[in-house]
Coordinates of C-alpha atoms and ligand atoms in Angstrom, one line a residue:
Chain X
X1 CA -130.7 -22.7 61.2
X2 CA -131.0 -25.7 58.8
X3 CA -128.0 -27.0 57.2
X4 CA -127.6 -27.1 53.3
X5 CA -127.7 -30.7 53.5
X6 CA -131.0 -30.8 55.3
X7 CA -132.4 -28.2 52.8
X8 CA -131.5 -29.9 49.7
X9 CA -131.5 -33.6 50.6
X10 CA -128.7 -35.9 51.5
X11 CA -129.1 -37.6 48.1
X12 CA -130.4 -35.5 45.4
X13 CA -131.2 -36.5 41.9
X14 CA -132.4 -33.8 39.4
X15 CA -133.5 -34.7 35.9
X16 CA -131.0 -37.7 36.1
X17 CA -131.0 -39.7 32.8
X18 CA -128.3 -42.5 32.5
X19 CA -127.5 -45.2 29.9
X20 CA -124.9 -47.5 29.4
X21 CA -124.4 -46.8 25.5
X22 CA -126.0 -44.9 22.9
X23 CA -128.5 -47.5 22.4
X24 CA -129.0 -48.7 26.1
X25 CA -131.4 -45.9 28.1
X26 CA -131.6 -47.1 31.6
X27 CA -132.9 -44.1 33.6
X28 CA -135.0 -41.2 32.5
X29 CA -135.3 -37.7 34.1
X30 CA -135.2 -39.2 37.6
X31 CA -135.6 -36.6 40.1
X32 CA -135.9 -37.1 44.1
X33 CA -134.2 -36.0 47.1
X34 CA -133.8 -37.9 50.3
X35 CA -133.8 -36.4 53.6
X36 CA -130.7 -37.3 56.0
X37 CA -132.1 -39.8 58.2
X38 CA -134.7 -41.0 56.0
X39 CA -135.4 -44.7 54.9
X40 CA -136.4 -45.7 51.4
X41 CA -137.0 -48.7 49.3
X42 CA -136.4 -48.7 45.7
X43 CA -138.6 -51.0 43.8
X44 CA -138.7 -52.3 40.4
X45 CA -138.8 -55.5 38.3
X46 CA -135.6 -57.4 37.3
X47 CA -133.6 -55.1 34.7
X48 CA -135.6 -51.7 35.8
X49 CA -132.5 -50.3 36.7
X50 CA -132.4 -50.5 40.7
X51 CA -128.6 -51.5 40.7
X52 CA -128.0 -48.9 38.0
X53 CA -129.6 -46.3 40.2
X54 CA -127.4 -47.2 43.5
X55 CA -124.3 -47.1 41.2
X56 CA -125.1 -43.8 40.3
X57 CA -125.3 -42.8 44.1
X58 CA -121.8 -44.7 45.2
X59 CA -120.2 -42.8 42.5
X60 CA -119.6 -45.8 40.3
X61 CA -121.3 -44.3 37.1
X62 CA -122.0 -40.9 36.1
X63 CA -125.4 -39.7 35.0
X64 CA -125.5 -39.1 31.2
X65 CA -127.5 -35.8 32.0
X66 CA -128.9 -34.1 35.0
X67 CA -127.4 -33.3 38.3
X68 CA -126.7 -35.6 41.3
X69 CA -125.6 -34.2 44.6
X70 CA -124.5 -36.0 47.5
X71 CA -124.0 -34.5 51.0
X72 CA -124.5 -31.0 49.5
X73 CA -122.1 -31.4 47.0
X74 CA -122.5 -31.8 43.2
X75 CA -120.8 -35.0 42.5
X76 CA -119.6 -33.8 38.9
X77 CA -117.1 -31.3 40.8
X78 CA -115.4 -34.1 42.9
X79 CA -112.1 -34.8 42.2
X80 CA -110.8 -38.6 42.6
X81 CA -109.5 -38.0 46.1
X82 CA -112.9 -36.4 47.3
X83 CA -114.7 -39.2 46.0
X84 CA -112.5 -41.8 48.0
X85 CA -113.3 -39.8 50.9
X86 CA -117.0 -39.6 50.3
X87 CA -117.4 -43.2 49.8
X88 CA -116.0 -43.4 53.2
X89 CA -119.2 -42.3 54.4
X90 CA -121.3 -44.6 52.2
X91 CA -121.7 -48.3 53.1
X92 CA -122.8 -50.5 50.3
X93 CA -124.2 -53.7 50.2
X94 CA -123.4 -55.2 46.7
X95 CA -125.9 -57.3 44.9
X96 CA -122.9 -59.9 43.9
X97 CA -121.5 -59.2 47.5
X98 CA -117.9 -58.1 46.0
X99 CA -115.7 -60.0 48.9
X100 CA -112.2 -60.6 48.7
X101 CA -111.8 -64.5 48.4
X102 CA -108.3 -64.3 49.8
X103 CA -109.4 -62.3 53.2
X104 CA -111.3 -64.2 56.3
X105 CA -114.8 -62.9 56.9
X106 CA -113.2 -60.9 59.6
X107 CA -110.6 -59.3 57.3
X108 CA -113.2 -58.4 54.8
X109 CA -115.4 -56.4 57.6
X110 CA -112.7 -54.7 58.9
X111 CA -111.2 -53.5 55.4
X112 CA -113.4 -50.4 55.3
X113 CA -111.6 -49.1 58.4
X114 CA -108.4 -50.1 57.3
X115 CA -109.0 -48.4 54.0
X116 CA -109.7 -45.4 55.8
X117 CA -106.7 -45.4 58.2
X118 CA -109.0 -46.1 61.1
X119 CA -108.2 -49.6 62.1
X120 CA -106.9 -50.6 65.3
X121 CA -106.6 -53.8 66.7
X122 CA -109.3 -52.6 69.3
X123 CA -111.7 -52.4 66.6
X124 CA -111.3 -56.2 66.3
X125 CA -113.7 -56.7 69.2
X126 CA -116.5 -54.5 67.2
X127 CA -115.9 -56.4 64.1
X128 CA -116.5 -60.0 65.8
X129 CA -119.3 -58.8 67.7
X130 CA -121.0 -57.6 64.6
X131 CA -120.2 -60.8 62.6
X132 CA -121.7 -62.7 65.6
X133 CA -124.7 -60.4 65.4
X134 CA -125.3 -61.2 61.7
X135 CA -125.0 -64.9 62.9
X136 CA -121.7 -65.6 61.9
X137 CA -119.6 -66.0 65.0
X138 CA -118.2 -69.3 64.2
X139 CA -117.2 -68.2 60.7
X140 CA -114.6 -65.3 61.7
X141 CA -111.5 -66.9 60.1
X142 CA -113.5 -68.6 57.1
X143 CA -112.7 -67.7 53.4
X144 CA -115.7 -66.4 51.4
X145 CA -115.6 -69.1 48.9
X146 CA -116.2 -71.7 51.8
X147 CA -119.2 -69.9 52.8
X148 CA -122.9 -70.0 51.4
X149 CA -124.5 -67.2 49.5
X150 CA -126.5 -66.1 52.6
X151 CA -123.6 -66.4 54.7
X152 CA -121.7 -64.2 52.1
X153 CA -124.6 -61.9 52.0
X154 CA -124.2 -61.2 55.8
X155 CA -120.2 -60.6 55.7
X156 CA -121.0 -58.1 53.0
X157 CA -123.7 -56.4 55.2
X158 CA -121.6 -56.4 58.1
X159 CA -118.6 -55.0 56.0
X160 CA -121.2 -52.3 54.5
X161 CA -122.4 -50.9 58.2
X162 CA -118.9 -51.4 60.1
X163 CA -117.6 -48.0 59.8
X164 CA -121.0 -46.4 60.7
X165 CA -121.8 -44.9 57.3
X166 CA -124.0 -41.9 56.9
X167 CA -125.9 -43.3 53.9
X168 CA -126.2 -47.1 53.8
X169 CA -127.1 -48.4 49.9
X170 CA -128.2 -52.3 49.9
X171 CA -128.8 -54.1 46.8
X172 CA -131.1 -56.9 47.5
X173 CA -129.6 -57.4 50.8
X174 CA -132.2 -60.2 51.6
X175 CA -132.0 -62.1 48.5
X176 CA -130.2 -65.1 49.7
X177 CA -131.6 -65.6 53.2
X178 CA -134.8 -67.1 54.8
X179 CA -137.1 -64.8 56.2
X180 CA -136.1 -65.0 59.7
X181 CA -132.8 -63.8 58.8
X182 CA -134.1 -61.2 56.5
X183 CA -136.2 -59.8 59.4
X184 CA -133.1 -59.7 61.8
X185 CA -130.9 -58.0 58.7
X186 CA -133.7 -55.3 58.5
X187 CA -133.8 -54.8 62.2
X188 CA -130.1 -54.1 62.0
X189 CA -130.7 -51.6 59.0
X190 CA -133.7 -49.9 61.0
X191 CA -131.1 -49.8 64.1
X192 CA -128.9 -48.0 61.8
X193 CA -131.3 -45.6 60.8
X194 CA -132.5 -44.6 64.0
X195 CA -128.9 -43.6 64.8
X196 CA -128.9 -41.4 61.8
X197 CA -128.1 -43.0 58.9
X198 CA -130.1 -42.6 55.6
X199 CA -131.1 -45.9 54.3
X200 CA -131.8 -46.9 50.7
X201 CA -132.6 -50.6 49.8
X202 CA -133.2 -51.8 46.4
X203 CA -135.3 -55.1 46.1
X204 CA -138.2 -56.6 44.5
X205 CA -139.7 -58.2 47.6
X206 CA -142.8 -56.3 47.9
X207 CA -143.7 -58.3 51.1
X208 CA -140.5 -56.7 52.9
X209 CA -141.7 -53.4 51.9
X210 CA -145.0 -53.8 53.2
X211 CA -144.0 -55.3 56.7
X212 CA -141.7 -52.1 57.0
X213 CA -143.7 -49.5 55.6
X214 CA -141.1 -47.0 54.6
X215 CA -141.6 -44.8 51.3
X216 CA -140.7 -46.3 48.1
X217 CA -139.2 -45.2 44.7
X218 CA -140.6 -47.3 41.9
X219 CA -138.8 -47.7 39.0
X220 CA -141.1 -48.5 36.0
X221 CA -140.4 -49.4 32.5
X222 CA -136.6 -49.9 32.1
X223 CA -136.1 -51.8 29.0
X224 CA -134.1 -50.0 26.0
X225 CA -137.6 -48.7 24.6
X226 CA -138.8 -47.3 27.9
X227 CA -136.0 -46.2 30.1
X228 CA -137.2 -46.5 33.7
X229 CA -138.8 -43.1 35.6
X230 CA -139.0 -43.1 39.0
X231 CA -142.5 -42.6 40.6
X232 CA -143.1 -40.7 42.6
X233 CA -140.6 -38.1 42.1
X234 CA -140.2 -38.2 45.8
X235 CA -140.7 -34.9 47.8
X236 CA -140.1 -31.8 45.7
X237 CA -137.0 -30.0 47.0
X238 CA -137.7 -27.8 49.9
X239 CA -136.1 -25.1 47.8
X240 CA -137.3 -25.7 44.6
Chain M
X1 CA -93.4 -55.4 60.4
X2 CA -94.0 -54.1 56.9
X3 CA -93.4 -57.4 55.3
X4 CA -95.7 -59.2 57.4
X5 CA -98.6 -56.8 57.1
X6 CA -101.9 -58.2 55.4
X7 CA -102.1 -58.2 51.8
X8 CA -105.3 -56.5 50.5
X9 CA -104.3 -57.4 46.8
X10 CA -103.1 -60.9 46.6
X11 CA -100.2 -59.9 44.3
X12 CA -97.9 -62.7 46.1
X13 CA -99.6 -65.3 44.3
X14 CA -99.2 -63.9 40.7
X15 CA -96.4 -65.5 38.4
X16 CA -94.4 -62.0 38.8
X17 CA -93.9 -63.2 42.2
X18 CA -91.6 -66.2 41.2
X19 CA -90.0 -64.7 38.2
X20 CA -89.2 -61.0 39.1
X21 CA -86.7 -61.9 42.1
X22 CA -84.4 -63.9 39.6
X23 CA -84.8 -61.2 36.8
X24 CA -83.7 -58.7 39.6
X25 CA -81.1 -60.9 40.9
X26 CA -79.7 -61.3 37.5
X27 CA -79.9 -57.7 36.9
X28 CA -78.4 -56.6 40.3
X29 CA -75.6 -59.4 39.5
X30 CA -74.4 -57.7 36.4
X31 CA -74.7 -54.3 37.8
X32 CA -72.6 -55.4 40.7
X33 CA -69.7 -56.8 38.7
X34 CA -69.5 -54.0 36.2
X35 CA -69.5 -51.6 39.6
X36 CA -67.0 -53.6 40.8
X37 CA -64.8 -53.7 37.8
X38 CA -65.1 -49.9 37.7
X39 CA -63.8 -49.6 41.2
X40 CA -61.2 -51.9 41.0
X41 CA -60.0 -50.1 37.6
X42 CA -60.3 -46.8 39.2
X43 CA -58.1 -48.1 42.1
X44 CA -55.4 -49.3 40.0
X45 CA -55.4 -46.0 38.0
X46 CA -55.3 -43.9 41.0
X47 CA -52.4 -46.2 42.3
X48 CA -50.2 -45.8 39.2
X49 CA -51.3 -41.9 39.4
X50 CA -50.2 -41.1 43.0
X51 CA -47.2 -43.5 42.8
X52 CA -45.7 -41.8 39.7
X53 CA -46.5 -38.0 40.8
X54 CA -43.3 -36.2 41.4
X55 CA -41.2 -38.8 39.6
X56 CA -39.1 -38.5 36.4
X57 CA -37.0 -40.9 35.0
X58 CA -33.9 -39.9 32.8
X59 CA -32.1 -42.0 30.4
X60 CA -28.6 -41.8 29.3
X61 CA -27.8 -44.0 26.0
X62 CA -24.9 -46.3 26.6
X63 CA -22.9 -44.5 23.8
X64 CA -23.5 -41.3 22.3
X65 CA -25.3 -40.8 18.6
X66 CA -22.5 -40.8 15.9
X67 CA -23.2 -37.2 15.2
X68 CA -22.6 -36.0 19.1
X69 CA -19.3 -34.2 19.5
X70 CA -18.4 -35.8 22.9
X71 CA -17.3 -39.3 21.7
X72 CA -14.7 -40.8 23.7
X73 CA -16.1 -39.8 27.1
X74 CA -17.3 -43.0 29.2
X75 CA -20.6 -43.9 30.0
X76 CA -20.0 -43.5 33.7
X77 CA -18.6 -39.6 33.0
X78 CA -21.7 -39.1 30.9
X79 CA -24.0 -40.4 33.8
X80 CA -21.9 -38.2 36.3
X81 CA -22.4 -35.2 34.1
X82 CA -26.1 -35.5 33.8
X83 CA -26.5 -36.3 37.5
X84 CA -24.7 -33.2 38.4
X85 CA -26.8 -31.4 36.0
X86 CA -30.0 -32.7 38.1
X87 CA -28.7 -32.1 41.3
X88 CA -28.1 -28.3 40.5
X89 CA -31.4 -27.9 39.0
X90 CA -33.9 -26.2 41.8
X91 CA -36.8 -28.4 42.5
X92 CA -35.0 -31.7 42.2
X93 CA -35.3 -33.4 45.4
X94 CA -33.2 -36.5 44.7
X95 CA -31.3 -38.2 41.7
X96 CA -30.3 -41.7 42.0
X97 CA -29.0 -44.0 39.3
X98 CA -30.4 -47.4 39.1
X99 CA -27.9 -50.2 40.0
X100 CA -26.8 -53.1 37.9
X101 CA -28.8 -55.3 39.9
X102 CA -31.9 -53.1 39.9
X103 CA -31.9 -53.0 36.1
X104 CA -31.5 -56.9 35.8
X105 CA -34.5 -57.4 38.1
X106 CA -36.6 -54.8 36.1
X107 CA -35.6 -56.7 32.9
X108 CA -35.8 -60.2 33.8
X109 CA -39.4 -60.9 32.9
X110 CA -38.6 -59.8 29.5
X111 CA -34.9 -61.2 29.0
X112 CA -34.5 -63.9 31.5
X113 CA -30.9 -64.7 33.0
X114 CA -29.2 -62.6 30.1
X115 CA -30.4 -59.7 31.9
X116 CA -27.6 -59.9 34.5
X117 CA -25.0 -59.8 32.0
X118 CA -22.8 -56.9 32.0
X119 CA -22.4 -56.6 28.2
X120 CA -25.4 -55.9 27.1
X121 CA -25.8 -52.3 26.0
X122 CA -28.2 -50.8 28.2
X123 CA -29.1 -47.2 28.9
X124 CA -28.3 -46.1 32.3
X125 CA -31.7 -45.1 34.3
X126 CA -31.7 -42.3 36.7
X127 CA -34.6 -41.9 39.1
X128 CA -35.5 -38.2 39.9
X129 CA -37.9 -37.1 42.6
X130 CA -38.8 -33.4 42.4
X131 CA -40.7 -31.3 44.8
X132 CA -44.3 -31.3 42.7
X133 CA -45.0 -27.6 43.5
X134 CA -41.4 -26.4 42.4
X135 CA -41.2 -29.3 39.5
X136 CA -38.8 -27.8 36.9
X137 CA -40.3 -26.8 33.4
X138 CA -39.8 -30.4 31.4
X139 CA -38.4 -28.8 27.9
X140 CA -35.8 -26.6 29.3
X141 CA -34.7 -29.3 31.8
X142 CA -34.6 -31.7 28.7
X143 CA -32.4 -29.2 27.1
X144 CA -29.7 -28.8 29.8
X145 CA -29.8 -32.6 30.2
X146 CA -28.9 -33.0 26.6
X147 CA -26.1 -30.4 26.5
X148 CA -24.6 -32.4 29.8
X149 CA -24.7 -35.7 27.7
X150 CA -26.0 -35.8 24.2
X151 CA -29.1 -38.1 23.6
X152 CA -30.5 -38.0 27.0
X153 CA -34.2 -38.4 27.4
X154 CA -36.5 -37.2 30.0
X155 CA -39.9 -38.9 30.9
X156 CA -42.4 -37.5 33.1
X157 CA -44.8 -40.8 32.2
X158 CA -47.3 -38.3 31.6
X159 CA -47.9 -40.1 28.1
X160 CA -48.0 -43.7 29.5
X161 CA -50.2 -42.6 32.4
X162 CA -52.6 -40.6 30.4
X163 CA -53.2 -43.6 27.8
X164 CA -53.7 -45.8 31.3
X165 CA -56.1 -43.5 32.5
X166 CA -58.1 -43.2 29.3
X167 CA -58.4 -46.9 29.4
X168 CA -59.7 -46.7 33.2
X169 CA -62.2 -44.3 32.2
X170 CA -63.7 -45.9 29.2
X171 CA -64.0 -48.9 31.2
X172 CA -65.8 -46.6 34.0
X173 CA -68.1 -45.4 31.2
X174 CA -68.7 -49.0 30.3
X175 CA -69.6 -50.0 33.8
X176 CA -72.0 -46.9 33.8
X177 CA -73.6 -47.9 30.3
X178 CA -74.2 -51.5 31.9
X179 CA -75.7 -50.2 35.2
X180 CA -78.0 -48.0 33.3
X181 CA -79.0 -50.5 30.8
X182 CA -79.7 -53.1 33.5
X183 CA -81.7 -50.2 35.5
X184 CA -83.9 -49.4 32.5
X185 CA -84.5 -52.8 32.0
X186 CA -85.4 -53.4 35.4
X187 CA -87.9 -50.3 35.3
X188 CA -89.2 -51.5 32.2
X189 CA -90.1 -54.9 33.8
X190 CA -91.6 -53.4 36.9
X191 CA -93.8 -51.1 35.0
X192 CA -94.8 -54.5 32.7
X193 CA -95.5 -56.5 35.9
X194 CA -97.3 -53.8 37.8
X195 CA -99.6 -53.1 34.7
X196 CA -100.2 -56.8 34.6
X197 CA -101.0 -56.9 38.2
X198 CA -103.4 -53.8 38.1
X199 CA -105.5 -55.6 35.1
X200 CA -105.2 -59.1 36.7
X201 CA -106.6 -57.7 40.2
X202 CA -109.1 -55.2 38.7
X203 CA -111.8 -56.5 40.7
X204 CA -110.2 -56.2 44.1
X205 CA -108.7 -52.7 43.2
X206 CA -112.3 -51.7 42.0
X207 CA -113.6 -53.1 45.6
X208 CA -110.7 -51.1 47.3
X209 CA -112.1 -48.1 45.6
X210 CA -115.6 -48.3 46.2
X211 CA -115.0 -48.7 49.9
X212 CA -113.0 -45.6 50.0
X213 CA -109.3 -46.2 49.4
X214 CA -107.3 -43.6 47.8
X215 CA -105.2 -44.4 44.8
X216 CA -101.9 -44.0 47.2
X217 CA -103.3 -46.9 49.3
X218 CA -103.6 -49.4 46.3
X219 CA -100.1 -47.9 45.2
X220 CA -98.8 -49.2 48.7
X221 CA -99.8 -52.7 48.2
X222 CA -97.9 -52.6 44.9
X223 CA -95.0 -51.0 46.4
X224 CA -94.7 -53.6 49.3
X225 CA -94.7 -56.1 47.0
X226 CA -92.1 -54.6 44.7
X227 CA -89.7 -53.9 48.0
X228 CA -90.3 -57.6 48.9
X229 CA -89.3 -58.7 45.4
X230 CA -86.7 -56.3 45.0
X231 CA -85.0 -57.0 48.2
X232 CA -85.1 -61.0 47.4
X233 CA -83.8 -60.6 44.1
X234 CA -81.4 -57.9 45.0
X235 CA -79.8 -60.0 47.7
X236 CA -79.5 -63.1 45.8
X237 CA -77.7 -61.3 42.9
X238 CA -75.5 -59.2 45.5
X239 CA -74.5 -62.9 47.0
X240 CA -73.9 -64.4 43.5
X241 CA -71.8 -61.3 42.5
X242 CA -69.9 -61.3 45.8
X243 CA -69.1 -64.8 45.4
X244 CA -67.9 -64.1 41.8
X245 CA -65.7 -61.5 42.7
X246 CA -64.3 -63.3 45.7
X247 CA -63.2 -66.4 43.5
X248 CA -62.0 -64.0 40.7
X249 CA -59.9 -61.9 43.5
X250 CA -58.2 -65.7 44.6
X251 CA -57.6 -66.4 41.2
X252 CA -56.0 -63.1 40.3
X253 CA -53.9 -63.2 43.4
X254 CA -52.7 -67.0 42.7
X255 CA -52.3 -67.1 39.1
X256 CA -52.1 -63.7 37.5
X257 CA -50.3 -61.6 40.3
X258 CA -47.2 -60.8 38.4
X259 CA -49.0 -59.8 35.2
X260 CA -52.3 -58.1 36.4
X261 CA -51.9 -55.4 39.0
X262 CA -54.1 -56.0 42.2
X263 CA -57.8 -55.8 41.4
X264 CA -58.8 -55.9 45.1
X265 CA -61.5 -53.6 46.7
X266 CA -61.3 -51.8 50.0
X267 CA -63.9 -52.3 52.7
X268 CA -65.8 -49.4 52.1
X269 CA -65.8 -50.3 48.4
X270 CA -67.4 -53.8 49.4
X271 CA -70.1 -52.0 51.4
X272 CA -70.7 -49.7 48.6
X273 CA -71.5 -52.8 46.5
X274 CA -74.5 -53.1 49.0
X275 CA -75.9 -50.0 47.6
X276 CA -76.7 -52.1 44.5
X277 CA -79.4 -54.3 45.4
X278 CA -80.7 -51.4 47.9
X279 CA -81.0 -49.0 44.6
X280 CA -82.5 -51.9 42.7
X281 CA -85.4 -52.0 45.3
X282 CA -85.8 -48.4 45.8
X283 CA -86.0 -48.1 41.9
X284 CA -88.8 -51.1 41.7
X285 CA -90.9 -49.6 44.6
X286 CA -90.8 -46.1 42.8
X287 CA -91.7 -47.5 39.7
X288 CA -94.4 -49.5 41.0
X289 CA -95.8 -46.5 42.7
X290 CA -95.9 -44.4 39.7
X291 CA -97.2 -46.7 37.4
X292 CA -100.1 -47.5 39.6
X293 CA -100.9 -43.6 40.5
X294 CA -100.7 -42.8 36.7
X295 CA -102.8 -45.6 35.6
X296 CA -105.3 -45.4 38.1
X297 CA -105.3 -41.5 37.4
X298 CA -106.5 -42.0 33.9
X299 CA -109.5 -44.1 35.3
X300 CA -111.5 -41.3 36.5
Ligands
ATP1 N1 -122.8 -52.8 32.6 C1 -123.8 -53.0 31.8 N2 -123.5 -52.7 30.5 C2 -124.5 -52.4 29.9 N3 -125.9 -52.6 30.1 C3 -126.0 -53.0 31.3 C4 -125.1 -52.9 32.5 N4 -125.4 -53.4 33.7 C5 -126.8 -53.4 33.4 N5 -127.2 -52.9 32.3 C6 -128.5 -53.1 31.7 O1 -129.4 -52.2 32.3 C7 -130.5 -52.0 32.6 C8 -130.8 -52.1 34.0 O2 -129.8 -53.1 35.0 P1 -130.0 -53.1 36.4 O3 -128.7 -53.8 37.0 O4 -129.7 -51.6 37.0 O5 -131.5 -53.5 36.8 P2 -131.9 -54.2 38.4 O6 -133.1 -53.2 38.5 O7 -130.9 -54.1 39.4 O8 -132.0 -55.7 38.0 P3 -132.0 -56.7 38.9 O9 -133.3 -56.9 39.8 O10 -132.3 -58.1 38.3 O11 -131.2 -57.0 40.0 C9 -130.7 -53.8 32.1 O12 -131.4 -53.7 31.1 C10 -129.5 -54.3 32.0 O13 -129.4 -55.3 31.0
MG2 MG1 -129.7 -55.2 40.2

């Protein structure tokens, strides 16, 4: 028997439109669904609405119209407490990293575990391994302001994956690193994906997309006269 | 240990971390003094109350008023008549006339050496102890004693005592008012400081929410901050308050002992002053928690 999530998609957008204000439409009639365990890129020019789309997925914005469901649940029905619990299953690499400047790299990475009440000193070993894996083994106790942009980005990635999320959303996760490190980070995402995590990566790096060959959601338009629409409206839902 | 826990929201670098402890110290200081005053006053009132329970004072005037018929009888005979009448009254345990020396000692602070002179026309005072459960009815006792010696007055001290207790109660009310005002001011301050902290650290709090923190997790950060500041300030305030009280008690003991009744606190009462900083800390924590939860709940 197929679960509800498998039928309707882990992430499902139905006719979703979104604007920041009455005069700033960003997304129009976006419909797609992402099956569990899938790997997608979101592609679009700067300002096309990639970050906005991800913000809708990690429950930071609400759609102006249309319906979004995550893990089989309509997000409009979620209480604040429900949202917090759902966000623990979603790892996010923010475009601007959003590291806490007063905490060390290690403490930043451990934060999702602490917030979920899952942190024990035994997990410190995992935190260190993960930071070593992204090439920051020598920077465990460094504060973010003392790290380069690319190093901060890798701390942000480690934080996004430390709790083994079911859904990983990454906004330009390789924008600040050289190709060699970019490939290594993408390899990390692929490994997670193989273990079952659904991955969505927003980027305008077409090179990357070609190299990995995963399906792509393209956002075109995306200025105030032409709000972005998704191409193709990915995979009609199984029950539609 | 809670105080050493990692601070996800860096509140300890805010200006509030510097000024709030002193503000709380000042408030706890005021509340401690007010409370100590209330306790001391109620101690005094209680001492008077229990000291005077079951006691009456009977005054026999030195010479009868001119209208009375028994002129000619000497004071001694009149006093003896009153004493006899008293001792026959059921419920009276004892009745003793105060001696000349005792009278002199009582009056000396007001009259000086003249108090000892025998030719002052003083009333005779009789100290009466009654069995509290069977105390004679005051009005009928008064009538009987007046028959024994005209002009005799019975005083059960209730009027004086009542006025003293009234003063004590007013002072206690005042102390409660001071504590309430100080408490309200503390709550308002903590609400303001917490709201400021929420807005200063909005980005950090957003991030915590984004990675799955419940509002209660954020609230705990502020609670811990309030706990630290409240305890620090509270203990400073208590220390200053205790020092002030100690100095005051010494001064009362040395200089004013004769005039002011003892204003000292018992050991458990000293300990109860410890409750002031603890209560302040608790109020600060609860206020911070409720402020955070209410502010965040409005966000969604
Ligand atoms: N907070 C905001 N308030 C108002 N308008 C916004 C806000 N954030 C983004 N926008 C607008 O929404 C549109 C889409 O922005 P978004 O950040 O989603 O683009 P993007 O595809 O992520 O761009 P980039 O590749 O440069 O990161 C842009 O026109 C932008 O100006
Ligand atoms: Mg963006």
